Short mmCIF file of C-alpha atoms and ligand atoms in Angstrom, two decimals:
data_model
loop_
_atom_site.label_atom_id
_atom_site.label_comp_id
_atom_site.label_asym_id
_atom_site.label_seq_id
_atom_site.Cartn_x
_atom_site.Cartn_y
_atom_site.Cartn_z
CA UNK S 903 -53.48 20.36 -22.25
CA UNK S 904 -51.05 19.30 -19.38
CA UNK S 905 -48.45 21.32 -21.09
CA UNK S 906 -50.64 24.56 -20.64
CA UNK S 907 -51.38 23.40 -16.96
CA UNK S 908 -47.56 23.08 -16.52
CA UNK S 909 -47.11 26.50 -17.80
CA UNK S 910 -49.79 27.83 -15.56
CA UNK S 911 -48.04 26.11 -12.41
CA UNK S 912 -44.53 26.97 -13.58
CA UNK S 913 -45.12 30.56 -14.50
CA UNK S 914 -47.07 31.17 -11.23
CA UNK S 915 -44.24 29.62 -9.04
CA UNK S 916 -41.88 31.73 -11.05
CA UNK S 917 -43.83 34.88 -10.48
CA UNK S 918 -44.49 34.38 -6.50
CA UNK S 919 -42.12 32.02 -5.18
CA UNK S 920 -39.06 31.80 -7.45
CA UNK S 921 -36.42 29.92 -5.58
CA UNK S 922 -38.51 28.85 -2.68
CA UNK S 923 -39.75 25.35 -2.15
CA UNK S 924 -43.21 25.50 -3.09
CA UNK S 925 -45.97 28.29 -4.00
CA UNK S 926 -49.09 29.45 -2.12
CA UNK S 927 -51.36 29.83 -5.06
CA UNK S 928 -53.75 31.70 -3.11
CA UNK S 929 -52.02 34.16 -1.03
CA UNK S 930 -49.29 34.20 -4.01
CA UNK S 931 -46.11 33.62 -1.78
CA UNK S 932 -43.95 30.93 -1.24
CA UNK S 933 -44.35 27.92 0.87
CA UNK S 934 -41.57 26.23 3.06
CA UNK S 935 -42.17 22.65 4.31
CA UNK S 936 -39.94 21.66 7.07
CA UNK S 937 -39.42 18.28 5.04
CA UNK S 938 -36.47 20.07 3.14
CA UNK S 939 -34.91 22.01 5.94
CA UNK S 940 -33.65 25.32 4.33
CA UNK S 941 -32.74 23.35 1.48
CA UNK S 942 -34.30 25.75 -1.18
CA UNK S 943 -35.84 25.22 -4.77
CA UNK S 944 -37.94 21.87 -4.48
CA UNK S 945 -40.22 22.90 -7.18
CA UNK S 946 -37.22 23.87 -9.79
CA UNK S 947 -35.39 20.59 -9.10
CA UNK S 948 -38.56 18.36 -8.86
CA UNK S 949 -39.95 20.11 -12.31
CA UNK S 950 -36.76 19.99 -14.22
CA UNK S 951 -37.30 16.78 -16.30
CA UNK S 952 -41.01 17.58 -16.90
CA UNK S 953 -39.87 20.88 -18.48
CA UNK S 954 -37.47 19.01 -20.45
CA UNK S 955 -40.10 16.08 -21.60
CA UNK S 956 -42.58 18.53 -22.46
CA UNK S 957 -39.85 20.65 -24.64
CA UNK S 958 -40.31 23.89 -22.47
CA UNK S 959 -36.65 25.01 -23.63
CA UNK S 960 -36.69 28.61 -21.89
CA UNK S 961 -37.94 27.42 -18.62
CA UNK S 962 -35.63 24.54 -18.26
CA UNK S 963 -32.89 26.91 -19.11
CA UNK S 964 -33.90 29.17 -16.54
CA UNK S 965 -34.34 26.35 -13.95
CA UNK S 966 -30.94 25.04 -14.93
CA UNK S 967 -29.08 28.28 -14.21
CA UNK S 968 -31.06 28.40 -10.74
CA UNK S 969 -29.56 25.14 -9.98
CA UNK S 970 -25.99 26.45 -11.25
CA UNK S 971 -26.03 29.64 -9.26
CA UNK S 972 -28.20 28.89 -6.19
CA UNK S 973 -28.76 25.23 -5.29
CA UNK S 974 -26.89 24.89 -2.10
CA UNK S 975 -26.21 21.99 0.22
CA UNK S 976 -23.89 23.49 2.53
CA UNK S 977 -26.79 24.77 4.92
CA UNK S 978 -27.40 24.05 8.58
CA UNK S 979 -30.58 22.25 7.97
CA UNK S 980 -32.47 19.30 9.42
CA UNK S 981 -34.19 17.37 6.39
CA UNK S 982 -36.09 14.10 5.52
CA UNK S 983 -33.56 11.82 3.90
CA UNK S 984 -36.15 10.40 2.01
CA UNK S 985 -37.97 13.49 0.66
CA UNK S 986 -34.74 14.72 -0.11
CA UNK S 987 -33.52 11.80 -1.81
CA UNK S 988 -36.64 11.04 -4.00
CA UNK S 989 -37.30 14.84 -5.06
CA UNK S 990 -33.68 16.42 -5.28
CA UNK S 991 -31.38 13.58 -5.93
CA UNK S 992 -33.99 11.93 -8.26
CA UNK S 993 -34.58 15.22 -9.94
CA UNK S 994 -31.06 16.07 -10.37
CA UNK S 995 -30.52 12.23 -11.52
CA UNK S 996 -33.47 12.40 -14.29
CA UNK S 997 -32.24 16.03 -15.31
CA UNK S 998 -28.53 14.77 -15.85
CA UNK S 999 -29.65 11.60 -17.70
CA UNK S 1000 -32.03 13.50 -20.21
CA UNK S 1001 -29.84 16.92 -20.85
CA UNK S 1002 -26.47 15.41 -20.26
CA UNK S 1003 -25.59 18.24 -18.32
CA UNK S 1004 -22.58 18.07 -15.81
CA UNK S 1005 -24.01 20.32 -13.28
CA UNK S 1006 -26.79 17.94 -12.50
CA UNK S 1007 -24.60 14.91 -12.04
CA UNK S 1008 -22.21 17.12 -10.01
CA UNK S 1009 -25.17 18.25 -7.47
CA UNK S 1010 -26.53 14.78 -7.31
CA UNK S 1011 -23.46 13.19 -6.20
CA UNK S 1012 -22.63 16.00 -4.05
CA UNK S 1013 -26.01 15.77 -2.28
CA UNK S 1014 -25.86 12.12 -2.03
CA UNK S 1015 -22.56 12.44 -0.19
CA UNK S 1016 -24.42 14.88 2.42
CA UNK S 1017 -27.13 12.10 3.35
CA UNK S 1018 -24.50 9.28 3.90
CA UNK S 1019 -24.30 10.25 7.72
CA UNK S 1020 -27.81 9.04 8.12
CA UNK S 1021 -26.57 5.38 7.73
CA UNK S 1022 -24.40 5.80 10.59
CA UNK S 1023 -26.64 3.50 12.99
CA UNK S 1024 -25.80 0.19 14.52
CA UNK S 1025 -27.69 -1.75 11.90
CA UNK S 1026 -27.03 0.83 8.94
CA UNK S 1027 -30.73 1.28 8.52
CA UNK S 1028 -30.87 5.02 8.17
CA UNK S 1029 -32.47 7.64 10.24
CA UNK S 1030 -35.48 9.36 8.89
CA UNK S 1031 -34.07 13.01 9.85
CA UNK S 1032 -30.58 14.56 9.34
CA UNK S 1033 -28.90 17.37 9.86
CA UNK S 1034 -26.74 17.66 6.95
CA UNK S 1035 -24.34 20.20 8.34
CA UNK S 1036 -23.34 18.20 11.68
CA UNK S 1037 -24.26 14.98 10.24
CA UNK S 1038 -26.51 14.07 13.38
CA UNK S 1039 -29.53 11.97 12.46
CA UNK S 1040 -32.83 10.84 14.48
CA UNK S 1041 -36.15 9.35 13.94
CA UNK S 1042 -39.68 10.96 13.86
CA UNK S 1043 -40.77 11.24 17.34
CA UNK S 1044 -44.28 9.68 16.55
CA UNK S 1045 -42.55 6.32 14.94
CA UNK S 1046 -43.14 3.19 17.19
CA UNK S 1047 -40.22 3.27 19.76
CA UNK S 1048 -37.86 5.19 17.81
CA UNK S 1049 -38.34 3.04 14.32
CA UNK S 1050 -37.21 4.33 10.98
CA UNK S 1051 -40.04 4.02 8.58
CA UNK S 1052 -40.10 1.06 5.61
CA UNK S 1053 -41.34 3.29 2.73
CA UNK S 1054 -38.53 5.72 3.69
CA UNK S 1055 -35.50 3.72 4.17
CA UNK S 1056 -36.83 1.44 1.28
CA UNK S 1057 -37.11 4.20 -1.12
CA UNK S 1058 -33.29 5.20 -1.67
CA UNK S 1059 -32.37 2.20 -3.76
CA UNK S 1060 -32.79 3.31 -7.40
CA UNK S 1061 -31.16 6.61 -6.49
CA UNK S 1062 -28.19 5.15 -4.92
CA UNK S 1063 -27.32 2.62 -7.28
CA UNK S 1064 -27.24 5.51 -10.00
CA UNK S 1065 -25.00 7.43 -7.49
CA UNK S 1066 -22.71 4.75 -7.47
CA UNK S 1067 -22.88 4.25 -11.28
CA UNK S 1068 -22.13 7.73 -11.89
CA UNK S 1069 -19.53 8.47 -9.21
CA UNK S 1070 -17.56 5.39 -9.47
CA UNK S 1071 -17.75 5.24 -5.67
CA UNK S 1072 -19.36 2.09 -4.61
CA UNK S 1073 -20.37 3.21 -1.12
CA UNK S 1074 -23.82 4.18 -2.21
CA UNK S 1075 -24.86 1.03 -3.39
CA UNK S 1076 -23.53 -0.84 -0.39
CA UNK S 1077 -25.50 1.18 1.84
CA UNK S 1078 -28.48 0.15 0.35
CA UNK S 1079 -27.68 -3.38 -0.31
CA UNK S 1080 -27.15 -3.71 3.25
CA UNK S 1081 -30.56 -2.68 4.08
CA UNK S 1082 -31.95 -5.43 2.16
CA UNK S 1083 -29.64 -7.89 4.11
CA UNK S 1084 -31.09 -6.50 7.36
CA UNK S 1085 -34.67 -7.29 6.09
CA UNK S 1086 -33.82 -10.52 4.77
CA UNK S 1087 -32.48 -11.55 8.05
CA UNK S 1088 -35.75 -10.84 9.88
CA UNK S 1089 -38.84 -13.01 10.40
CA UNK S 1090 -41.68 -11.59 8.55
CA UNK S 1091 -45.12 -11.93 10.23
CA UNK S 1092 -47.28 -13.91 7.56
CA UNK S 1093 -44.49 -13.11 5.29
CA UNK S 1094 -45.47 -9.35 5.52
CA UNK S 1095 -43.09 -6.19 6.16
CA UNK S 1096 -44.24 -3.88 9.20
CA UNK S 1097 -43.80 -0.24 8.47
CA UNK S 1098 -41.43 0.05 11.43
CA UNK S 1099 -38.17 -0.98 11.96
CA UNK S 1100 -35.82 -0.09 14.84
CA UNK S 1101 -32.17 0.81 13.46
CA UNK S 1102 -30.60 0.37 16.86
CA UNK S 1103 -31.96 -3.27 17.60
CA UNK S 1104 -32.99 -4.24 14.31
CA UNK S 1105 -36.14 -5.32 15.40
CA UNK S 1106 -39.77 -4.62 14.06
CA UNK S 1107 -41.82 -2.04 15.86
CA UNK S 1108 -45.50 -2.23 15.71
CA UNK S 1109 -46.89 -4.95 13.35
CA UNK S 1110 -48.74 -2.60 11.11
CA UNK S 1111 -48.27 -3.44 7.40
CA UNK S 1112 -49.46 -0.79 4.60
CA UNK S 1113 -49.18 -0.29 0.83
CA UNK S 1114 -50.22 3.12 1.46
CA UNK S 1115 -48.45 5.45 3.57
CA UNK S 1116 -45.49 4.32 5.41
CA UNK S 1117 -45.07 1.19 3.22
CA UNK S 1118 -45.94 1.97 -0.35
CA UNK S 1119 -42.58 2.74 -2.42
CA UNK S 1120 -40.36 0.11 -0.63
CA UNK S 1121 -42.62 -2.38 -2.78
CA UNK S 1122 -42.11 -0.24 -5.67
CA UNK S 1123 -38.56 -0.06 -5.38
CA UNK S 1124 -38.14 -3.80 -4.90
CA UNK S 1125 -39.75 -4.46 -8.50
CA UNK S 1126 -38.08 -1.24 -10.10
CA UNK S 1127 -34.77 -2.32 -8.66
CA UNK S 1128 -34.94 -5.49 -10.52
CA UNK S 1129 -36.25 -3.89 -13.69
CA UNK S 1130 -33.73 -1.07 -13.74
CA UNK S 1131 -30.87 -3.88 -13.22
CA UNK S 1132 -32.08 -5.22 -16.62
CA UNK S 1133 -33.56 -7.98 -14.58
CA UNK S 1134 -30.16 -9.15 -13.02
CA UNK S 1135 -31.20 -8.23 -9.61
CA UNK S 1136 -32.80 -11.74 -8.67
CA UNK S 1137 -32.90 -10.79 -5.02
CA UNK S 1138 -35.08 -7.70 -5.61
CA UNK S 1139 -37.22 -9.78 -7.88
CA UNK S 1140 -37.75 -12.70 -5.28
CA UNK S 1141 -38.50 -10.03 -2.48
CA UNK S 1142 -41.06 -8.42 -4.69
CA UNK S 1143 -42.95 -11.38 -5.97
CA UNK S 1144 -42.84 -12.98 -2.42
CA UNK S 1145 -44.33 -9.90 -0.70
CA UNK S 1146 -47.12 -9.41 -3.41
CA UNK S 1147 -48.13 -13.25 -2.56
CA UNK S 1148 -48.48 -12.14 1.02
CA UNK S 1149 -50.19 -9.05 0.09
CA UNK S 1150 -52.88 -10.85 -2.03
CA UNK S 1151 -53.44 -13.34 0.55
CA UNK S 1152 -53.66 -11.06 3.79
CA UNK S 1153 -54.58 -7.58 2.39
CA UNK S 1154 -56.34 -7.42 -0.65
CA UNK S 1155 -60.28 -7.99 -0.44
CA UNK S 1156 -63.25 -7.60 -2.63
CA UNK S 1157 -66.32 -5.56 -1.37
CA UNK S 1158 -69.83 -6.90 -1.45
CA UNK S 1159 -70.22 -4.39 -4.68
CA UNK S 1160 -67.22 -5.98 -6.37
CA UNK S 1161 -64.55 -3.63 -5.94
CA UNK S 1162 -61.18 -4.91 -5.22
CA UNK S 1163 -59.25 -2.86 -2.37
CA UNK S 1164 -56.16 -3.10 -0.46
CA UNK S 1165 -56.90 -3.02 3.39
CA UNK S 1166 -54.26 -1.94 5.85
CA UNK S 1167 -53.24 -4.73 8.55
CA UNK S 1168 -52.81 -4.07 12.36
CA UNK S 1169 -51.32 -6.87 14.26
CA UNK S 1170 -53.33 -9.51 12.38
CA UNK S 1171 -56.71 -7.19 12.14
CA UNK S 1172 -57.68 -5.52 8.86
CA UNK S 1173 -58.81 -2.18 8.84
CA UNK S 1174 -60.93 -1.98 5.50
CA UNK S 1175 -59.35 1.59 4.52
CA UNK S 1176 -57.44 2.58 1.23
CA UNK S 1177 -55.43 5.55 0.72
CA UNK S 1178 -55.11 7.41 -2.18
CA UNK S 1179 -51.50 6.69 -1.75
CA UNK S 1180 -52.10 3.11 -2.27
CA UNK S 1181 -53.64 3.55 -5.81
CA UNK S 1182 -50.20 3.64 -6.88
CA UNK S 1183 -50.31 -0.50 -6.53
CA UNK S 1184 -52.32 -0.59 -9.62
CA UNK S 1185 -49.73 0.45 -11.84
CA UNK S 1186 -47.21 -1.30 -10.13
CA UNK S 1187 -49.02 -4.91 -10.28
CA UNK S 1188 -49.23 -3.99 -13.94
CA UNK S 1189 -45.75 -3.28 -14.50
CA UNK S 1190 -44.70 -6.25 -12.69
CA UNK S 1191 -46.94 -8.71 -14.45
CA UNK S 1192 -44.65 -9.61 -17.02
CA UNK S 1193 -42.18 -11.32 -14.72
CA UNK S 1194 -44.66 -12.80 -12.47
CA UNK S 1195 -43.80 -16.59 -11.38
CA UNK S 1196 -46.25 -19.43 -12.11
CA UNK S 1197 -48.15 -18.27 -15.41
CA UNK S 1198 -49.31 -15.36 -13.34
CA UNK S 1199 -49.03 -12.57 -15.64
CA UNK S 1200 -52.62 -12.33 -16.86
CA UNK S 1201 -53.62 -12.45 -13.20
CA UNK S 1202 -51.24 -9.42 -12.19
CA UNK S 1203 -52.53 -7.15 -15.02
CA UNK S 1204 -56.22 -7.97 -13.99
CA UNK S 1205 -55.13 -7.03 -10.47
CA UNK S 1206 -53.87 -3.70 -11.74
CA UNK S 1207 -57.11 -3.09 -13.71
CA UNK S 1208 -59.17 -3.54 -10.62
CA UNK S 1209 -57.34 -1.40 -8.60
CA UNK S 1210 -57.50 1.15 -11.13
CA UNK S 1211 -61.22 0.71 -11.37
CA UNK S 1212 -61.71 1.14 -7.65
CA UNK S 1213 -59.66 4.10 -7.32
CA UNK S 1214 -61.69 5.56 -10.37
CA UNK S 1215 -64.57 4.74 -8.21
CA UNK S 1216 -63.12 6.67 -5.39
CA UNK S 1217 -63.09 9.86 -7.73
CA UNK S 1218 -66.60 9.31 -9.39
CA UNK S 1219 -68.33 9.20 -5.89
CA UNK S 1220 -67.43 12.75 -4.95
CA UNK S 1221 -68.82 15.85 -6.02
CA UNK S 1222 -65.79 17.36 -7.50
CA UNK S 1223 -64.65 14.08 -9.25
CA UNK S 1224 -61.34 14.19 -7.50
CA UNK S 1225 -60.49 11.36 -5.02
CA UNK S 1226 -60.09 11.69 -1.13
CA UNK S 1227 -56.87 10.92 0.78
CA UNK S 1228 -58.74 7.75 2.20
CA UNK S 1229 -61.71 5.71 1.64
CA UNK S 1230 -63.49 3.15 3.21
CA UNK S 1231 -64.99 -0.09 2.66
CA UNK S 1232 -67.15 -0.55 5.88
CA UNK S 1233 -70.12 0.86 7.74
CA UNK S 1234 -72.08 0.24 4.60
CA UNK S 1235 -69.89 2.44 2.41
CA UNK S 1236 -67.64 1.72 -0.44
CA UNK S 1237 -64.77 3.64 -1.81
CA UNK S 1238 -66.06 6.54 0.21
CA UNK S 1239 -64.46 8.79 2.70
CA UNK S 1240 -66.32 9.14 6.03
CA UNK S 1241 -64.08 11.04 8.22
CA UNK S 1242 -63.85 14.70 7.64
CA UNK S 1243 -60.10 14.53 7.85
CA UNK S 1244 -59.94 11.90 5.19
CA UNK S 1245 -61.80 13.96 2.62
CA UNK S 1246 -59.05 16.23 1.29
CA UNK S 1247 -57.11 16.09 -2.29
CA UNK S 1248 -53.83 17.51 -2.36
CA UNK S 1249 -52.80 17.36 -5.95
CA UNK S 1250 -51.40 13.84 -5.53
CA UNK S 1251 -50.41 11.94 -8.58
CA UNK S 1252 -51.21 8.05 -7.74
CA UNK S 1253 -54.42 7.37 -9.64
CA UNK S 1254 -53.49 9.29 -12.81
CA UNK S 1255 -50.03 7.33 -12.36
CA UNK S 1256 -52.18 3.79 -12.41
CA UNK S 1257 -54.02 5.12 -15.27
CA UNK S 1258 -50.97 5.84 -17.34
CA UNK S 1259 -49.40 2.54 -16.63
CA UNK S 1260 -52.53 0.53 -17.49
CA UNK S 1261 -52.94 2.47 -20.74
CA UNK S 1262 -49.36 1.67 -21.82
CA UNK S 1263 -49.64 -1.81 -20.66
CA UNK S 1264 -53.40 -2.74 -22.09
CA UNK S 1265 -54.13 0.26 -24.52
CA UNK S 1266 -57.68 0.28 -22.99
CA UNK S 1267 -59.06 3.62 -24.03
CA UNK S 1268 -61.05 3.81 -20.84
CA UNK S 1269 -57.59 4.94 -18.81
CA UNK S 1270 -57.33 8.02 -21.22
CA UNK S 1271 -61.12 8.74 -20.58
CA UNK S 1272 -60.49 8.53 -16.75
CA UNK S 1273 -57.50 10.60 -17.24
CA UNK S 1274 -59.39 13.31 -19.11
CA UNK S 1275 -62.05 13.30 -16.38
CA UNK S 1276 -59.15 14.05 -13.76
CA UNK S 1277 -58.15 16.88 -16.14
CA UNK S 1278 -61.53 18.39 -16.34
CA UNK S 1279 -61.80 18.20 -12.36
CA UNK S 1280 -58.46 19.75 -11.95
CA UNK S 1281 -59.35 22.77 -14.21
CA UNK S 1282 -62.50 23.28 -12.57
CA UNK S 1283 -61.62 22.97 -9.00
CA UNK S 1284 -57.85 23.07 -8.23
CA UNK S 1285 -57.01 25.86 -10.84
CA UNK S 1286 -56.83 29.37 -9.70
CA UNK S 1287 -55.55 32.59 -10.61
CA UNK S 1288 -52.15 31.94 -8.70
CA UNK S 1289 -51.37 28.49 -9.79
CA UNK S 1290 -52.94 24.89 -8.85
CA UNK S 1291 -54.33 24.50 -5.07
CA UNK S 1292 -55.16 21.22 -2.93
CA UNK S 1293 -58.95 21.04 -1.84
CA UNK S 1294 -60.12 20.41 1.74
CA UNK S 1295 -63.23 18.36 0.98
CA UNK S 1296 -63.87 16.95 -2.29
CA UNK S 1297 -67.56 16.10 -1.32
CA UNK S 1298 -68.44 19.53 -1.02
CA UNK S 1299 -69.92 21.58 -3.77
CA UNK S 1300 -67.79 24.84 -2.88
CA UNK S 1301 -64.05 24.66 -3.09
CA UNK S 1302 -62.03 25.19 0.37
CA UNK S 1303 -58.52 25.54 -1.02
CA UNK S 1304 -55.62 24.57 1.06
CA UNK S 1305 -53.34 27.07 -0.81
CA UNK S 1306 -50.41 24.71 -1.50
CA UNK S 1307 -49.05 23.77 -4.85
CA UNK S 1308 -47.18 20.82 -3.97
CA UNK S 1309 -43.91 20.25 -6.04
CA UNK S 1310 -45.06 16.66 -6.87
CA UNK S 1311 -48.05 18.08 -8.83
CA UNK S 1312 -45.18 19.53 -11.37
CA UNK S 1313 -42.91 16.44 -11.24
CA UNK S 1314 -45.63 13.65 -11.35
CA UNK S 1315 -49.18 14.55 -11.74
CA UNK S 1316 -48.64 16.57 -14.89
CA UNK S 1317 -45.89 14.22 -16.08
CA UNK S 1318 -48.08 11.10 -15.93
CA UNK S 1319 -50.75 13.02 -17.59
CA UNK S 1320 -48.50 14.09 -20.40
CA UNK S 1321 -47.43 10.49 -20.90
CA UNK S 1322 -50.84 9.08 -20.85
CA UNK S 1323 -51.57 11.12 -23.74
CA UNK S 1324 -48.33 10.48 -25.69
CA UNK S 1325 -46.88 7.89 -27.59
CA UNK S 1326 -45.48 5.02 -25.89
CA UNK S 1327 -41.87 5.52 -27.42
CA UNK S 1328 -41.82 8.63 -25.16
CA UNK S 1329 -39.70 7.20 -22.23
CA UNK S 1330 -40.44 3.78 -23.21
CA UNK S 1331 -40.44 1.11 -20.28
CA UNK S 1332 -37.59 -1.19 -21.78
CA UNK S 1333 -35.11 1.82 -21.02
CA UNK S 1334 -36.44 3.94 -18.38
CA UNK S 1335 -37.99 3.30 -14.70
CA UNK S 1336 -39.56 5.90 -12.93
CA UNK S 1337 -38.55 6.80 -9.22
CA UNK S 1338 -41.27 7.23 -6.66
CA UNK S 1339 -41.63 11.07 -7.64
CA UNK S 1340 -41.75 10.22 -11.31
CA UNK S 1341 -38.24 11.07 -11.89
CA UNK S 1342 -37.04 8.76 -14.95
CA UNK S 1343 -33.85 6.91 -14.55
CA UNK S 1344 -32.32 4.71 -17.18
CA UNK S 1345 -32.14 1.02 -16.96
CA UNK S 1346 -28.48 -0.25 -16.68
CA UNK S 1347 -28.29 -2.44 -19.62
CA UNK S 1348 -25.89 -5.76 -19.06
CA UNK S 1349 -24.28 -4.67 -22.33
CA UNK S 1350 -23.34 -1.16 -21.03
CA UNK S 1351 -21.56 -2.41 -17.93
CA UNK S 1352 -19.60 -4.78 -20.13
CA UNK S 1353 -18.58 -1.93 -22.61
CA UNK S 1354 -17.14 0.00 -19.54
CA UNK S 1355 -15.25 -2.76 -18.24
CA UNK S 1356 -13.96 -3.53 -21.87
CA UNK S 1357 -12.74 0.22 -21.89
CA UNK S 1358 -10.91 0.12 -18.80
C1 LIG K 649 -44.72 11.76 -3.75
O1 LIG K 649 -43.74 12.64 -3.13
C2 LIG K 649 -44.27 10.37 -3.93
O2 LIG K 649 -45.13 10.07 -4.91
C3 LIG K 649 -44.17 9.79 -2.89
O3 LIG K 649 -43.93 8.21 -3.14
C4 LIG K 649 -45.57 9.71 -1.87
N1 LIG K 649 -46.06 11.24 -1.77
C5 LIG K 649 -46.08 12.01 -2.66
C6 LIG K 649 -47.31 11.92 -3.65
O4 LIG K 649 -48.27 11.67 -3.18
#
């Protein structure tokens, strides 16, 4: 089924928005998000590995040809360093590792080089935004006193380690190792990492902590850096398990109805709200369970299962059976959005992502059932003639479509659905880690490194 869904999403993108970043499935035209400046083709690059895995060979071939002929980074564009890294660098790296086609390696390294000027700050903590022609960077004007964002500069590690590996140029890995060094020098309030860090002073901005937006994938990349290093990156491992310990103590709570949730922390005060984005953490806890210190493996799996259940409830308590952007545990509600501007669903993957990890790690059939419920809801409410669209209010009985087919729907949501219903030996966790946009990157096995050294 996810293959049919992919075909519908891809065919319509191709028909109405080919070469542009994303598709507007209602108005049947291209959609440009300013996150990518005027780099083009986000949906193509994000979808490459999904097409490959689903064995959509014709489509993969036309996507590759587009990349060869048209993907151009010599443009005057201000881009989001984080978004371009996770979608474009990540997408190109995965396409290279899966297909072995040199063009993807070349483009990934070329783009990586374009991103390097973002690190020209007094601390080496990169800017959020970069003009890839002039090399001038800046931060989001809304981010706490000129700060960079934890989830942005903390979500470069996996891709940059691979860029060094593939190019032979150590500079990429050096840049991301320095980010860790800066973080490790700083005092952390209650052991937590604030979402904001000033790249000039090297000091934290506002003490806001989140495992959802602005924080999320920083934690994910600590764990995955360790896994991707074949468990040799002890620093990443320690940072991850220490952070989870602080998160458990200060952010994880249980509602009176028995639902475990991860709250947000604002200068010591809890906001009892959980984002759809935060739902990825169920899968993360389960993935990290195996290495958990002090015999805590079972506990981390259990935590993953509880987060999965809570996020499933957030879907089940809507009329469309698709979850809202954020849901609350206060004012007498549990796992329900109360604010109008938190009721939307934009084809995000995190809940399905967690089902996929929980399925692989426990084989409890309920995760496939829950994934199936999501498929039915997507087909009923998000599928339109011209592709798939987000929904403005999941509690309403009538769809109000937002008219965007997000590129992560093809790279993540549909890929995780496909994996949920595939055998475990398709991209096995011993050999692959998924970047935060669901692009698989190979584990760099200790032996491979030795082999290369022996050869030179
Ligand atoms: C994706 O770009 C990535 O999953 C990122 O980590 C968070 N936001 C979207 C999906 O919701």
